[in-house]
Amino acid sequence: SHQTSALNRTNQAVVMAASGMMEGMEKGHVVTKLEGVHKKAPSRRRGHLGKRTKFVRELVQEVMGLAPYQKRIQELLKVGRDKRALKLAKKKLGTHGRAKRCRENMAALLRKARK
């Protein structure tokens, strides 16, 4: 169960020690806190890109190359049609945020190819 916190005179949160009582300011089961352990709920990690997934995606892109719409976006960026590239990406990917990320990725690949 959670511990109740109160504010002391310097407005810092102070975690009250549990007393083992069912009621009152310091209610709750008495437990010993483990040192240096901060457990994060698995749901908080959901959607986070792992090392292996990142590696596999990079490898697949290296082997397979770009999708036709990505090649077209690169062509549009080459001729300076950034807004048109964004519109194409948005139509293909569905959201403005994904489209912006895609356009940035394609621009980065172009910059990398020029070096």
mmCIF file of C-alpha atoms in Angstrom:
data_model
loop_
_atom_site.group_PDB
_atom_site.id
_atom_site.type_symbol
_atom_site.label_atom_id
_atom_site.label_comp_id
_atom_site.label_asym_id
_atom_site.label_seq_id
_atom_site.Cartn_x
_atom_site.Cartn_y
_atom_site.Cartn_z
ATOM 1 C CA SER A 1 0.000 0.000 0.000
ATOM 2 C CA HIS A 2 1.089 3.619 -0.441
ATOM 3 C CA GLN A 3 2.610 5.804 2.243
ATOM 4 C CA THR A 4 1.053 9.148 3.107
ATOM 5 C CA SER A 5 3.310 12.170 2.756
ATOM 6 C CA ALA A 6 3.087 15.494 4.553
ATOM 7 C CA LEU A 7 4.867 18.822 4.064
ATOM 8 C CA ASN A 8 7.362 20.026 6.671
ATOM 9 C CA ARG A 9 8.248 23.677 7.347
ATOM 10 C CA THR A 10 10.593 23.909 4.319
ATOM 11 C CA ASN A 11 7.810 22.650 2.004
ATOM 12 C CA GLN A 12 9.638 19.402 1.226
ATOM 13 C CA ALA A 13 7.663 16.180 1.027
ATOM 14 C CA VAL A 14 8.370 13.887 3.970
ATOM 15 C CA VAL A 15 7.392 10.214 3.776
ATOM 16 C CA MET A 16 5.860 9.199 7.077
ATOM 17 C CA ALA A 17 6.953 5.907 8.611
ATOM 18 C CA ALA A 18 4.227 3.277 8.748
ATOM 19 C CA SER A 19 3.133 2.310 12.253
ATOM 20 C CA GLY A 20 1.314 -0.948 11.558
ATOM 21 C CA MET A 21 -1.984 0.652 12.570
ATOM 22 C CA MET A 22 -5.043 0.428 10.335
ATOM 23 C CA GLU A 23 -6.027 4.063 10.852
ATOM 24 C CA GLY A 24 -4.366 7.402 11.503
ATOM 25 C CA MET A 25 -1.629 9.563 9.987
ATOM 26 C CA GLU A 26 0.979 6.787 9.762
ATOM 27 C CA LYS A 27 -1.341 3.901 8.899
ATOM 28 C CA GLY A 28 -0.052 0.969 6.901
ATOM 29 C CA HIS A 29 1.956 -2.240 7.118
ATOM 30 C CA VAL A 30 5.531 -1.812 8.361
ATOM 31 C CA VAL A 31 8.047 -2.687 5.615
ATOM 32 C CA THR A 32 11.804 -2.293 5.223
ATOM 33 C CA LYS A 33 12.737 -0.328 2.108
ATOM 34 C CA LEU A 34 15.402 -1.884 -0.119
ATOM 35 C CA GLU A 35 18.424 0.324 -0.757
ATOM 36 C CA GLY A 36 18.883 1.679 -4.272
ATOM 37 C CA VAL A 37 15.926 -0.174 -5.782
ATOM 38 C CA HIS A 38 13.541 1.853 -7.909
ATOM 39 C CA LYS A 39 10.995 -0.416 -9.519
ATOM 40 C CA LYS A 40 9.341 0.968 -12.624
ATOM 41 C CA ALA A 41 6.012 -0.478 -13.742
ATOM 42 C CA PRO A 42 6.372 -2.478 -16.990
ATOM 43 C CA SER A 43 3.516 -0.450 -18.482
ATOM 44 C CA ARG A 44 5.701 2.674 -18.230
ATOM 45 C CA ARG A 45 8.273 1.065 -20.539
ATOM 46 C CA ARG A 46 5.732 0.075 -23.194
ATOM 47 C CA GLY A 47 6.547 1.517 -26.593
ATOM 48 C CA HIS A 48 10.165 2.274 -25.620
ATOM 49 C CA LEU A 49 12.619 1.237 -28.361
ATOM 50 C CA GLY A 50 14.875 -1.596 -27.206
ATOM 51 C CA LYS A 51 18.457 -2.134 -28.405
ATOM 52 C CA ARG A 52 17.687 -5.386 -30.219
ATOM 53 C CA THR A 53 14.605 -4.002 -32.012
ATOM 54 C CA LYS A 54 16.559 -0.931 -33.104
ATOM 55 C CA PHE A 55 19.389 -3.112 -34.440
ATOM 56 C CA VAL A 56 17.012 -5.405 -36.341
ATOM 57 C CA ARG A 57 15.170 -2.454 -37.930
ATOM 58 C CA GLU A 58 18.436 -0.855 -39.031
ATOM 59 C CA LEU A 59 19.629 -4.160 -40.487
ATOM 60 C CA VAL A 60 16.365 -4.698 -42.398
ATOM 61 C CA GLN A 61 16.503 -1.170 -43.827
ATOM 62 C CA GLU A 62 20.138 -1.694 -44.845
ATOM 63 C CA VAL A 63 19.332 -4.962 -46.647
ATOM 64 C CA MET A 64 15.935 -4.084 -48.143
ATOM 65 C CA GLY A 65 16.412 -0.400 -48.879
ATOM 66 C CA LEU A 66 13.645 2.191 -48.781
ATOM 67 C CA ALA A 67 9.956 1.821 -49.578
ATOM 68 C CA PRO A 68 8.763 3.503 -52.781
ATOM 69 C CA TYR A 69 7.011 6.312 -50.880
ATOM 70 C CA GLN A 70 10.236 6.980 -48.947
ATOM 71 C CA LYS A 71 12.185 7.233 -52.210
ATOM 72 C CA ARG A 72 9.599 9.700 -53.513
ATOM 73 C CA ILE A 73 9.882 11.772 -50.325
ATOM 74 C CA GLN A 74 13.653 11.880 -50.818
ATOM 75 C CA GLU A 75 13.196 13.082 -54.397
ATOM 76 C CA LEU A 76 10.830 15.832 -53.226
ATOM 77 C CA LEU A 77 13.353 16.907 -50.574
ATOM 78 C CA LYS A 78 16.130 16.991 -53.183
ATOM 79 C CA VAL A 79 14.198 19.542 -55.244
ATOM 80 C CA GLY A 80 13.227 21.539 -52.152
ATOM 81 C CA ARG A 81 9.550 20.573 -51.961
ATOM 82 C CA ASP A 82 9.575 20.071 -48.173
ATOM 83 C CA LYS A 83 5.894 20.834 -47.650
ATOM 84 C CA ARG A 84 4.844 18.460 -50.433
ATOM 85 C CA ALA A 85 7.087 15.765 -48.898
ATOM 86 C CA LEU A 86 5.352 16.280 -45.557
ATOM 87 C CA LYS A 87 1.896 16.020 -47.168
ATOM 88 C CA LEU A 88 2.864 12.775 -48.911
ATOM 89 C CA ALA A 89 4.278 11.330 -45.694
ATOM 90 C CA LYS A 90 1.135 12.342 -43.789
ATOM 91 C CA LYS A 91 -1.083 10.648 -46.359
ATOM 92 C CA LYS A 92 0.981 7.444 -46.165
ATOM 93 C CA LEU A 93 1.552 7.341 -42.390
ATOM 94 C CA GLY A 94 -1.665 8.815 -41.032
ATOM 95 C CA THR A 95 -0.505 11.395 -38.489
ATOM 96 C CA HIS A 96 1.290 14.728 -38.640
ATOM 97 C CA GLY A 97 3.835 13.699 -35.987
ATOM 98 C CA ARG A 98 4.805 10.488 -37.800
ATOM 99 C CA ALA A 99 5.036 12.405 -41.065
ATOM 100 C CA LYS A 100 7.403 14.991 -39.560
ATOM 101 C CA ARG A 101 9.590 12.237 -38.105
ATOM 102 C CA CYS A 102 9.641 10.428 -41.466
ATOM 103 C CA ARG A 103 10.591 13.609 -43.345
ATOM 104 C CA GLU A 104 13.415 14.295 -40.861
ATOM 105 C CA ASN A 105 14.681 10.706 -41.227
ATOM 106 C CA MET A 106 14.697 10.975 -45.013
ATOM 107 C CA ALA A 107 16.502 14.346 -44.855
ATOM 108 C CA ALA A 108 19.075 12.811 -42.493
ATOM 109 C CA LEU A 109 19.632 9.900 -44.889
ATOM 110 C CA LEU A 110 20.164 12.386 -47.737
ATOM 111 C CA ARG A 111 22.679 14.354 -45.657
ATOM 112 C CA LYS A 112 24.465 11.122 -44.773
ATOM 113 C CA ALA A 113 24.598 10.099 -48.471
ATOM 114 C CA ARG A 114 26.105 13.460 -49.464
ATOM 115 C CA LYS A 115 29.055 13.058 -47.052
#
